[in-house]
PDB file of C-alpha atoms in Angstrom:
ATOM      1  CA  UNK V   1     -66.954 -70.513 -38.020  1.00  0.00           C
ATOM      2  CA  UNK V   2     -67.320 -70.793 -34.286  1.00  0.00           C
ATOM      3  CA  UNK V   3     -70.311 -72.665 -32.985  1.00  0.00           C
ATOM      4  CA  UNK V   4     -71.226 -71.971 -29.405  1.00  0.00           C
ATOM      5  CA  UNK V   5     -72.359 -74.766 -27.135  1.00  0.00           C
ATOM      6  CA  UNK V   6     -74.609 -74.294 -24.159  1.00  0.00           C
ATOM      7  CA  UNK V   7     -75.655 -77.129 -21.915  1.00  0.00           C
ATOM      8  CA  UNK V   8     -74.252 -79.610 -24.422  1.00  0.00           C
ATOM      9  CA  UNK V   9     -76.465 -78.400 -27.279  1.00  0.00           C
ATOM     10  CA  UNK V  10     -75.241 -76.837 -30.522  1.00  0.00           C
ATOM     11  CA  UNK V  11     -76.753 -73.398 -31.119  1.00  0.00           C
ATOM     12  CA  UNK V  12     -76.459 -73.180 -34.896  1.00  0.00           C
ATOM     13  CA  UNK V  13     -79.768 -71.471 -35.741  1.00  0.00           C
ATOM     14  CA  UNK V  14     -78.883 -68.114 -34.111  1.00  0.00           C
ATOM     15  CA  UNK V  15     -75.412 -68.128 -35.673  1.00  0.00           C
ATOM     16  CA  UNK V  16     -76.725 -68.926 -39.150  1.00  0.00           C
ATOM     17  CA  UNK V  17     -79.410 -66.266 -38.766  1.00  0.00           C
ATOM     18  CA  UNK V  18     -76.736 -63.739 -37.892  1.00  0.00           C
ATOM     19  CA  UNK V  19     -74.614 -64.749 -40.913  1.00  0.00           C
ATOM     20  CA  UNK V  20     -77.697 -64.445 -43.148  1.00  0.00           C
ATOM     21  CA  UNK V  21     -78.459 -60.945 -41.848  1.00  0.00           C
ATOM     22  CA  UNK V  22     -74.792 -59.940 -42.194  1.00  0.00           C
ATOM     23  CA  UNK V  23     -74.769 -61.143 -45.795  1.00  0.00           C
ATOM     24  CA  UNK V  24     -77.977 -59.294 -46.626  1.00  0.00           C
ATOM     25  CA  UNK V  25     -76.636 -56.007 -45.257  1.00  0.00           C
ATOM     26  CA  UNK V  26     -73.238 -56.476 -46.906  1.00  0.00           C
ATOM     27  CA  UNK V  27     -74.674 -57.308 -50.329  1.00  0.00           C
ATOM     28  CA  UNK V  28     -77.225 -54.506 -50.237  1.00  0.00           C
ATOM     29  CA  UNK V  29     -74.635 -52.011 -49.036  1.00  0.00           C
ATOM     30  CA  UNK V  30     -72.144 -53.028 -51.708  1.00  0.00           C
ATOM     31  CA  UNK V  31     -74.797 -52.750 -54.428  1.00  0.00           C
ATOM     32  CA  UNK V  32     -75.689 -49.239 -53.243  1.00  0.00           C
ATOM     33  CA  UNK V  33     -71.971 -48.404 -53.235  1.00  0.00           C
ATOM     34  CA  UNK V  34     -71.081 -49.610 -56.734  1.00  0.00           C
ATOM     35  CA  UNK V  35     -74.357 -49.004 -58.588  1.00  0.00           C
ATOM     36  CA  UNK V  36     -76.441 -46.519 -56.607  1.00  0.00           C
ATOM     37  CA  UNK V  37     -78.313 -45.055 -59.584  1.00  0.00           C
ATOM     38  CA  UNK V  38     -79.611 -48.492 -60.595  1.00  0.00           C
ATOM     39  CA  UNK V  39     -80.643 -49.323 -57.039  1.00  0.00           C
ATOM     40  CA  UNK V  40     -82.542 -46.054 -56.630  1.00  0.00           C
ATOM     41  CA  UNK V  41     -84.146 -46.366 -60.062  1.00  0.00           C
ATOM     42  CA  UNK V  42     -85.633 -49.696 -58.897  1.00  0.00           C
ATOM     43  CA  UNK V  43     -87.695 -47.755 -56.347  1.00  0.00           C
ATOM     44  CA  UNK V  44     -88.555 -44.978 -58.831  1.00  0.00           C
ATOM     45  CA  UNK V  45     -86.103 -42.484 -57.346  1.00  0.00           C
ATOM     46  CA  UNK V  46     -84.157 -40.261 -59.740  1.00  0.00           C
ATOM     47  CA  UNK V  47     -81.067 -39.036 -57.918  1.00  0.00           C
ATOM     48  CA  UNK V  48     -78.953 -36.286 -59.468  1.00  0.00           C
ATOM     49  CA  UNK V  49     -75.189 -36.695 -59.630  1.00  0.00           C
ATOM     50  CA  UNK V  50     -72.914 -34.903 -57.190  1.00  0.00           C
ATOM     51  CA  UNK V  51     -73.625 -34.306 -53.517  1.00  0.00           C
ATOM     52  CA  UNK V  52     -77.093 -35.927 -53.410  1.00  0.00           C
ATOM     53  CA  UNK V  53     -75.732 -39.168 -54.865  1.00  0.00           C
ATOM     54  CA  UNK V  54     -72.696 -39.087 -52.566  1.00  0.00           C
ATOM     55  CA  UNK V  55     -74.940 -38.652 -49.517  1.00  0.00           C
ATOM     56  CA  UNK V  56     -77.204 -41.537 -50.504  1.00  0.00           C
ATOM     57  CA  UNK V  57     -74.213 -43.739 -51.349  1.00  0.00           C
ATOM     58  CA  UNK V  58     -72.753 -43.021 -47.897  1.00  0.00           C
ATOM     59  CA  UNK V  59     -75.966 -43.809 -46.028  1.00  0.00           C
ATOM     60  CA  UNK V  60     -77.296 -46.723 -48.075  1.00  0.00           C
ATOM     61  CA  UNK V  61     -73.865 -48.092 -48.909  1.00  0.00           C
ATOM     62  CA  UNK V  62     -71.589 -47.216 -46.030  1.00  0.00           C
ATOM     63  CA  UNK V  63     -74.043 -47.646 -43.188  1.00  0.00           C
ATOM     64  CA  UNK V  64     -75.268 -51.013 -44.451  1.00  0.00           C
ATOM     65  CA  UNK V  65     -71.756 -52.308 -45.141  1.00  0.00           C
ATOM     66  CA  UNK V  66     -70.730 -51.210 -41.646  1.00  0.00           C
ATOM     67  CA  UNK V  67     -73.726 -52.981 -40.105  1.00  0.00           C
ATOM     68  CA  UNK V  68     -73.022 -56.107 -42.142  1.00  0.00           C
ATOM     69  CA  UNK V  69     -69.407 -56.195 -41.003  1.00  0.00           C
ATOM     70  CA  UNK V  70     -70.476 -55.747 -37.376  1.00  0.00           C
ATOM     71  CA  UNK V  71     -72.999 -58.609 -37.650  1.00  0.00           C
ATOM     72  CA  UNK V  72     -70.374 -60.845 -39.272  1.00  0.00           C
ATOM     73  CA  UNK V  73     -67.898 -60.058 -36.503  1.00  0.00           C
ATOM     74  CA  UNK V  74     -70.548 -60.902 -33.897  1.00  0.00           C
ATOM     75  CA  UNK V  75     -71.271 -64.218 -35.621  1.00  0.00           C
ATOM     76  CA  UNK V  76     -67.593 -65.044 -35.822  1.00  0.00           C
ATOM     77  CA  UNK V  77     -66.848 -64.079 -32.238  1.00  0.00           C
ATOM     78  CA  UNK V  78     -69.659 -66.164 -30.764  1.00  0.00           C
ATOM     79  CA  UNK V  79     -70.779 -66.078 -27.156  1.00  0.00           C
ATOM     80  CA  UNK V  80     -72.639 -62.980 -26.041  1.00  0.00           C
ATOM     81  CA  UNK V  81     -71.693 -61.187 -29.255  1.00  0.00           C
ATOM     82  CA  UNK V  82     -74.282 -63.334 -31.050  1.00  0.00           C
ATOM     83  CA  UNK V  83     -77.014 -61.916 -28.843  1.00  0.00           C
ATOM     84  CA  UNK V  84     -75.848 -58.342 -29.487  1.00  0.00           C
ATOM     85  CA  UNK V  85     -75.671 -58.931 -33.236  1.00  0.00           C
ATOM     86  CA  UNK V  86     -79.134 -60.468 -33.345  1.00  0.00           C
ATOM     87  CA  UNK V  87     -80.519 -57.566 -31.347  1.00  0.00           C
ATOM     88  CA  UNK V  88     -78.999 -55.087 -33.803  1.00  0.00           C
ATOM     89  CA  UNK V  89     -80.327 -57.110 -36.758  1.00  0.00           C
ATOM     90  CA  UNK V  90     -83.811 -57.133 -35.226  1.00  0.00           C
ATOM     91  CA  UNK V  91     -83.756 -53.403 -34.496  1.00  0.00           C
ATOM     92  CA  UNK V  92     -82.482 -52.467 -37.949  1.00  0.00           C
ATOM     93  CA  UNK V  93     -84.732 -54.800 -39.929  1.00  0.00           C
ATOM     94  CA  UNK V  94     -87.711 -54.117 -37.686  1.00  0.00           C
ATOM     95  CA  UNK V  95     -87.135 -50.383 -37.988  1.00  0.00           C
ATOM     96  CA  UNK V  96     -86.848 -50.584 -41.762  1.00  0.00           C
ATOM     97  CA  UNK V  97     -90.042 -52.653 -41.984  1.00  0.00           C
ATOM     98  CA  UNK V  98     -92.005 -50.452 -39.572  1.00  0.00           C
ATOM     99  CA  UNK V  99     -91.076 -47.183 -41.219  1.00  0.00           C
ATOM    100  CA  UNK V 100     -91.556 -48.632 -44.715  1.00  0.00           C
ATOM    101  CA  UNK V 101     -95.064 -49.747 -43.685  1.00  0.00           C
ATOM    102  CA  UNK V 102     -95.794 -46.291 -42.251  1.00  0.00           C
ATOM    103  CA  UNK V 103     -94.565 -44.633 -45.443  1.00  0.00           C
ATOM    104  CA  UNK V 104     -96.550 -46.999 -47.630  1.00  0.00           C
ATOM    105  CA  UNK V 105     -99.668 -46.184 -45.622  1.00  0.00           C
ATOM    106  CA  UNK V 106     -99.175 -42.418 -45.719  1.00  0.00           C
ATOM    107  CA  UNK V 107     -97.514 -41.704 -49.047  1.00  0.00           C
ATOM    108  CA  UNK V 108     -98.665 -41.881 -52.645  1.00  0.00           C
ATOM    109  CA  UNK V 109     -98.880 -45.169 -54.598  1.00  0.00           C
ATOM    110  CA  UNK V 110     -95.830 -47.380 -54.338  1.00  0.00           C
ATOM    111  CA  UNK V 111     -93.775 -49.395 -56.799  1.00  0.00           C
ATOM    112  CA  UNK V 112     -94.243 -53.177 -56.358  1.00  0.00           C
ATOM    113  CA  UNK V 113     -90.683 -53.552 -55.050  1.00  0.00           C
ATOM    114  CA  UNK V 114     -91.723 -51.716 -51.867  1.00  0.00           C
ATOM    115  CA  UNK V 115     -94.010 -54.605 -50.907  1.00  0.00           C
ATOM    116  CA  UNK V 116     -91.237 -57.120 -51.577  1.00  0.00           C
ATOM    117  CA  UNK V 117     -88.818 -55.147 -49.402  1.00  0.00           C
ATOM    118  CA  UNK V 118     -91.415 -54.888 -46.634  1.00  0.00           C
ATOM    119  CA  UNK V 119     -91.900 -58.662 -46.637  1.00  0.00           C
ATOM    120  CA  UNK V 120     -88.142 -59.350 -46.642  1.00  0.00           C
ATOM    121  CA  UNK V 121     -87.406 -56.869 -43.864  1.00  0.00           C
ATOM    122  CA  UNK V 122     -90.302 -58.143 -41.760  1.00  0.00           C
ATOM    123  CA  UNK V 123     -89.213 -61.749 -42.282  1.00  0.00           C
ATOM    124  CA  UNK V 124     -85.650 -60.864 -41.285  1.00  0.00           C
ATOM    125  CA  UNK V 125     -86.857 -59.142 -38.112  1.00  0.00           C
ATOM    126  CA  UNK V 126     -89.033 -62.132 -37.189  1.00  0.00           C
ATOM    127  CA  UNK V 127     -86.160 -64.522 -37.908  1.00  0.00           C
ATOM    128  CA  UNK V 128     -83.865 -62.480 -35.639  1.00  0.00           C
ATOM    129  CA  UNK V 129     -86.461 -62.617 -32.843  1.00  0.00           C
ATOM    130  CA  UNK V 130     -86.808 -66.389 -33.162  1.00  0.00           C
ATOM    131  CA  UNK V 131     -83.013 -66.703 -33.132  1.00  0.00           C
ATOM    132  CA  UNK V 132     -82.846 -64.559 -29.982  1.00  0.00           C
ATOM    133  CA  UNK V 133     -85.501 -66.720 -28.351  1.00  0.00           C
ATOM    134  CA  UNK V 134     -83.671 -69.901 -29.358  1.00  0.00           C
ATOM    135  CA  UNK V 135     -80.453 -68.469 -27.995  1.00  0.00           C
ATOM    136  CA  UNK V 136     -82.167 -67.545 -24.747  1.00  0.00           C
ATOM    137  CA  UNK V 137     -83.441 -71.078 -24.256  1.00  0.00           C
ATOM    138  CA  UNK V 138     -79.901 -72.440 -24.543  1.00  0.00           C
ATOM    139  CA  UNK V 139     -78.084 -69.695 -22.673  1.00  0.00           C
ATOM    140  CA  UNK V 140     -76.245 -70.622 -19.528  1.00  0.00           C
ATOM    141  CA  UNK V 141     -77.723 -69.389 -16.274  1.00  0.00           C
ATOM    142  CA  UNK V 142     -76.758 -65.810 -15.648  1.00  0.00           C
ATOM    143  CA  UNK V 143     -76.013 -64.468 -12.172  1.00  0.00           C
TER     144      UNK V 143
END
């Protein structure tokens, strides 16, 4: 793993945050790829076989795996890629949390897992923001 150094200080927190977010997206995406029915059942969603399941597997599996790989590549590359990866992590996790909260406020009663997911997504978004702020404090002066 590359660790970037700015002004003589190790910037490990943003890199570790990015690896954590990458792992979360990769694991979630892989679970939705290999066992989508079980994952959807956990949120009380009964998905029929065939095209509907393929579509959900592509979005919840493929999109999340792709995002996880991108975040991992950003963490590995270092430099400005860390900032881009953290920004993507914040936007994705923040978007998931915001729209989950909106849905929970508008829609019918929710399964308890929805609250857990909201807390995890919100925490991930906040962590990404703190990592971006920490990275900004240690960034070299830009022209």
